[in-house]
Short mmCIF file of C-alpha atoms and ligand atoms in Angstrom, two decimals:
data_model
loop_
_atom_site.label_atom_id
_atom_site.label_comp_id
_atom_site.label_asym_id
_atom_site.label_seq_id
_atom_site.Cartn_x
_atom_site.Cartn_y
_atom_site.Cartn_z
CA MET A 100 -40.88 -60.23 -27.27
CA ALA A 101 -40.08 -57.80 -24.52
CA VAL A 102 -37.38 -58.49 -21.98
CA GLU A 103 -37.76 -57.78 -18.24
CA GLY A 104 -36.12 -54.65 -17.00
CA SER A 105 -36.20 -51.08 -15.74
CA VAL A 106 -35.71 -48.15 -18.07
CA LEU A 107 -34.85 -44.56 -17.18
CA VAL A 108 -35.93 -41.97 -19.75
CA VAL A 109 -33.99 -38.70 -19.71
CA GLU A 110 -35.86 -36.26 -21.89
CA ASP A 111 -36.94 -32.66 -21.34
CA GLU A 112 -39.72 -32.78 -23.93
CA ARG A 113 -42.56 -33.84 -21.69
CA ASP A 114 -44.83 -35.20 -24.45
CA LEU A 115 -42.12 -37.38 -25.90
CA ALA A 116 -41.07 -38.68 -22.49
CA GLU A 117 -44.67 -39.58 -21.74
CA LEU A 118 -45.11 -41.35 -25.06
CA VAL A 119 -41.92 -43.37 -24.56
CA CYS A 120 -42.93 -44.36 -21.03
CA LEU A 121 -46.43 -45.36 -22.17
CA LYS A 122 -45.03 -47.60 -24.87
CA LEU A 123 -42.36 -49.18 -22.67
CA SER A 124 -44.81 -49.75 -19.80
CA ALA A 125 -47.18 -51.43 -22.25
CA GLU A 126 -44.28 -53.68 -23.24
CA GLY A 127 -43.84 -54.69 -19.62
CA TYR A 128 -40.86 -52.57 -18.57
CA ARG A 129 -40.69 -50.55 -15.39
CA CYS A 130 -40.23 -47.06 -16.72
CA SER A 131 -39.46 -43.73 -15.06
CA ALA A 132 -38.65 -40.35 -16.56
CA VAL A 133 -36.57 -37.35 -15.55
CA ARG A 134 -36.13 -34.07 -17.40
CA SER A 135 -32.50 -33.08 -16.91
CA GLY A 136 -29.04 -34.59 -16.77
CA LEU A 137 -28.65 -33.68 -13.12
CA GLU A 138 -31.91 -35.35 -12.15
CA ALA A 139 -30.76 -38.36 -14.14
CA LEU A 140 -27.50 -38.55 -12.18
CA HIS A 141 -29.45 -38.52 -8.92
CA ALA A 142 -31.90 -41.14 -10.20
CA VAL A 143 -29.06 -43.45 -11.28
CA GLU A 144 -27.35 -42.91 -7.92
CA ARG A 145 -30.50 -43.97 -6.07
CA ARG A 146 -31.10 -47.01 -8.22
CA ALA A 147 -29.24 -48.03 -11.34
CA PRO A 148 -31.68 -48.84 -14.16
CA ASP A 149 -31.12 -51.71 -16.61
CA LEU A 150 -31.14 -49.29 -19.53
CA ILE A 151 -31.18 -45.54 -20.15
CA ILE A 152 -32.82 -43.63 -22.98
CA LEU A 153 -30.98 -40.35 -23.15
CA ASP A 154 -31.85 -37.22 -25.07
CA ARG A 155 -28.72 -35.46 -26.25
CA MET A 156 -29.98 -31.89 -25.86
CA LEU A 157 -30.92 -31.33 -22.25
CA PRO A 158 -31.01 -28.24 -20.07
CA GLY A 159 -27.99 -27.86 -17.80
CA LEU A 160 -25.92 -31.01 -17.90
CA SER A 161 -26.09 -32.22 -21.53
CA GLY A 162 -26.61 -35.80 -22.64
CA ASP A 163 -22.94 -35.93 -23.71
CA GLU A 164 -21.76 -34.81 -20.28
CA PHE A 165 -24.14 -37.17 -18.53
CA ILE A 166 -22.91 -40.19 -20.45
CA GLY A 167 -19.32 -39.20 -19.71
CA ARG A 168 -20.07 -39.24 -15.97
CA LEU A 169 -21.97 -42.49 -16.31
CA ARG A 170 -19.09 -44.21 -18.08
CA HIS A 171 -16.56 -42.86 -15.60
CA ASN A 172 -18.25 -44.56 -12.66
CA PRO A 173 -17.40 -48.30 -12.45
CA ARG A 174 -20.83 -48.95 -10.93
CA THR A 175 -22.69 -47.44 -13.89
CA CYS A 176 -20.24 -47.74 -16.78
CA ARG A 177 -21.95 -50.80 -18.22
CA ILE A 178 -25.55 -49.57 -18.25
CA PRO A 179 -26.73 -49.68 -21.88
CA VAL A 180 -27.64 -46.27 -23.29
CA ILE A 181 -29.77 -45.40 -26.31
CA MET A 182 -29.16 -41.79 -27.29
CA LEU A 183 -31.80 -39.63 -28.93
CA THR A 184 -30.64 -36.95 -31.32
CA ALA A 185 -32.42 -34.25 -33.23
CA LYS A 186 -30.65 -34.64 -36.58
CA ALA A 187 -29.11 -37.45 -38.58
CA GLU A 188 -25.79 -35.54 -38.75
CA GLU A 189 -25.55 -35.71 -35.00
CA VAL A 190 -25.41 -39.48 -35.18
CA ASP A 191 -22.27 -39.31 -37.33
CA GLN A 192 -20.81 -36.86 -34.88
CA LEU A 193 -21.65 -39.12 -31.95
CA VAL A 194 -20.12 -42.15 -33.58
CA GLY A 195 -17.05 -40.08 -34.39
CA PHE A 196 -16.62 -39.02 -30.79
CA SER A 197 -17.40 -42.55 -29.58
CA LEU A 198 -19.07 -41.10 -26.53
CA GLY A 199 -20.09 -44.49 -25.34
CA ALA A 200 -23.73 -44.74 -26.32
CA ASP A 201 -24.74 -48.25 -27.37
CA ASP A 202 -27.35 -47.20 -29.86
CA TYR A 203 -28.80 -44.05 -31.42
CA LEU A 204 -32.19 -42.94 -32.65
CA THR A 205 -32.88 -39.85 -34.71
CA LYS A 206 -36.03 -37.88 -33.89
CA PRO A 207 -38.75 -38.43 -34.91
CA PHE A 208 -38.70 -42.19 -34.43
CA SER A 209 -41.45 -44.78 -34.13
CA MET A 210 -42.28 -46.18 -30.71
CA LYS A 211 -42.21 -49.64 -32.25
CA LEU A 212 -38.62 -49.16 -33.38
CA LEU A 213 -37.63 -47.81 -29.97
CA ALA A 214 -39.16 -50.81 -28.20
CA ALA A 215 -37.32 -53.18 -30.55
CA ARG A 216 -34.00 -51.45 -29.87
CA VAL A 217 -34.59 -51.54 -26.12
CA ALA A 218 -35.33 -55.27 -26.19
CA ALA A 219 -32.28 -56.00 -28.37
CA LEU A 220 -29.96 -54.01 -26.16
CA LEU A 221 -31.23 -55.56 -22.93
CA ARG A 222 -30.81 -59.02 -24.43
CA ARG A 223 -27.27 -58.19 -25.50
CA ALA A 224 -26.44 -56.85 -22.06
CA ARG A 225 -27.81 -60.00 -20.40
CA ALA A 226 -25.82 -62.19 -22.76
CA ALA A 227 -22.64 -60.30 -21.93
CA GLY A 228 -23.43 -61.02 -18.28
CA ASP A 229 -20.80 -60.10 -15.77
CA SER A 230 -17.81 -61.05 -17.88
CA PRO A 231 -14.83 -59.15 -16.51
CA ASP A 232 -14.19 -57.22 -19.66
CA VAL A 233 -13.85 -53.84 -18.03
CA ILE A 234 -10.46 -53.22 -16.49
CA ALA A 235 -9.63 -50.03 -14.65
CA ALA A 236 -6.06 -48.92 -14.02
CA GLY A 237 -5.91 -45.55 -12.30
CA PRO A 238 -7.42 -42.95 -14.63
CA ILE A 239 -7.55 -45.46 -17.52
CA THR A 240 -10.49 -47.78 -18.17
CA VAL A 241 -10.38 -50.42 -20.89
CA ASP A 242 -13.79 -51.79 -21.83
CA ALA A 243 -13.35 -54.74 -24.16
CA GLY A 244 -17.09 -55.27 -24.59
CA ARG A 245 -17.63 -51.76 -25.84
CA HIS A 246 -14.23 -51.49 -27.44
CA LEU A 247 -13.80 -48.27 -25.52
CA VAL A 248 -10.92 -46.71 -23.66
CA THR A 249 -11.52 -43.76 -21.37
CA VAL A 250 -9.20 -41.52 -19.39
CA ASN A 251 -10.94 -39.90 -16.43
CA GLY A 252 -14.20 -40.81 -18.13
CA LYS A 253 -13.27 -39.16 -21.41
CA PRO A 254 -13.22 -41.50 -24.43
CA VAL A 255 -9.88 -41.78 -26.22
CA ALA A 256 -9.85 -42.62 -29.91
CA LEU A 257 -7.30 -45.38 -30.47
CA THR A 258 -6.38 -47.48 -33.46
CA ALA A 259 -7.26 -51.18 -33.26
CA THR A 260 -3.61 -52.05 -32.58
CA GLU A 261 -3.26 -49.45 -29.84
CA PHE A 262 -6.47 -50.73 -28.28
CA ARG A 263 -5.27 -54.34 -28.24
CA LEU A 264 -1.92 -53.24 -26.87
CA LEU A 265 -3.52 -51.37 -23.98
CA GLN A 266 -5.97 -54.23 -23.42
CA ALA A 267 -3.07 -56.69 -23.16
CA LEU A 268 -1.24 -54.48 -20.69
CA ALA A 269 -4.37 -53.92 -18.62
CA GLY A 270 -5.13 -57.65 -18.64
CA ALA A 271 -1.69 -58.38 -17.25
CA ARG A 272 -2.63 -56.30 -14.19
CA GLY A 273 0.75 -54.84 -13.43
CA ARG A 274 2.87 -57.72 -14.69
CA VAL A 275 5.56 -56.92 -17.25
CA LEU A 276 4.96 -58.11 -20.81
CA ASP A 277 7.93 -58.42 -23.10
CA ARG A 278 7.90 -57.17 -26.65
CA SER A 279 7.24 -60.55 -28.26
CA GLN A 280 4.24 -61.13 -25.95
CA LEU A 281 2.89 -57.73 -26.90
CA ILE A 282 3.45 -58.40 -30.59
CA ASP A 283 1.46 -61.66 -30.25
CA LYS A 284 -1.41 -59.97 -28.43
CA ALA A 285 -1.59 -56.68 -30.29
CA LEU A 286 -0.42 -57.48 -33.80
CA GLY A 287 -0.98 -61.21 -34.22
CA THR A 288 1.54 -63.99 -34.62
CA ASP A 289 1.34 -64.16 -38.39
CA VAL A 290 2.75 -60.74 -39.10
CA ALA A 291 6.41 -60.11 -39.61
CA VAL A 292 7.36 -57.33 -37.22
CA ILE A 293 10.42 -56.22 -35.39
CA ASP A 294 10.46 -55.47 -31.67
CA ARG A 295 10.83 -51.79 -32.43
CA THR A 296 7.30 -51.81 -33.93
CA ILE A 297 5.83 -52.17 -30.45
CA ASP A 298 7.82 -49.18 -29.24
CA VAL A 299 6.34 -47.08 -32.03
CA HIS A 300 2.81 -48.11 -31.06
CA VAL A 301 3.50 -47.47 -27.38
CA THR A 302 4.81 -43.99 -28.18
CA SER A 303 1.68 -43.19 -30.11
CA LEU A 304 -0.52 -44.67 -27.38
CA ARG A 305 1.19 -42.56 -24.71
CA LYS A 306 0.75 -39.47 -26.84
CA LYS A 307 -2.98 -40.07 -27.12
CA LEU A 308 -3.36 -40.75 -23.40
CA ASN A 309 -1.38 -37.58 -22.70
CA HIS A 310 -3.65 -35.64 -24.96
CA ALA A 311 -6.71 -36.94 -23.12
CA ASP A 312 -5.29 -36.22 -19.70
CA GLU A 313 -3.90 -32.75 -19.13
CA GLY A 314 -2.20 -33.80 -15.92
CA GLU A 315 -0.23 -36.29 -18.02
CA ALA A 316 -0.60 -38.92 -15.31
CA ALA A 317 -2.39 -41.42 -17.55
CA ALA A 318 0.48 -41.84 -20.02
CA ARG A 319 2.91 -42.44 -17.17
CA TRP A 320 0.94 -45.56 -16.22
CA ILE A 321 2.50 -47.27 -19.22
CA GLN A 322 5.95 -47.98 -17.87
CA THR A 323 9.00 -48.99 -19.80
CA VAL A 324 10.87 -51.82 -18.16
CA ARG A 325 14.32 -51.46 -19.60
CA GLY A 326 15.57 -54.46 -21.51
CA VAL A 327 12.28 -56.31 -21.08
CA GLY A 328 9.11 -54.60 -22.22
CA TYR A 329 6.22 -52.69 -20.72
CA SER A 330 3.74 -52.80 -17.89
CA LEU A 331 0.66 -50.87 -16.93
CA ARG A 332 0.91 -49.81 -13.31
CA GLU A 333 0.81 -46.83 -11.04
CA PRO A 334 3.71 -44.48 -11.76
CA VAL A 335 6.19 -44.03 -8.93
CA ASN A 336 7.35 -40.48 -8.38
CA GLU A 337 11.11 -40.19 -8.52
CA1 LIG B 32 -34.20 -32.08 -25.58
#
């Protein structure tokens, strides 16, 4: 069964875009198509769709760049995206880069499969509702639903522990968490760890944030509170 919703198709191959729109319209969706990443940005600006089908190879602004911009904007960061790729290898690459697409289809694909994926993704998005699982702190965004951390819109590959650590700090919204609280939240209560373990993870986390942000501002958001623990808040310039 189809789900209500509007779909934006971003695809420069006119025939394919038409085919996709025909199928989705027949399924009851409101469907519109644009042919470049830039047009897509404008379309999303005018009216955010419920879902985007995004070709990876586009003239001008690529699908990868477009999704980066989309995820960077708090207003659009949660729009589900199905990415279309030319080759199966590209899917591996995409997953590796964790660009933030919710699903992938390799060309050529059947319209039936596409429609099924669209319905599934829209249902999932509805179920997630407006739960506040995206927290932004300066250049850093922690998206618990997608299990994605971005710095200035760029995804950062973190280990599961680093992710939970950052999530805990972001969730505290500026409050200081001591090391035992962080151990509970990031490592679990049933593991035998020493306080120093958290420091090691924080060091590695900062390094990765630094790497993602050339201005090095992002890493400075994780502040050491001497003798207590850590907090995630805007760095104060000394
Ligand atoms: Ca293309």
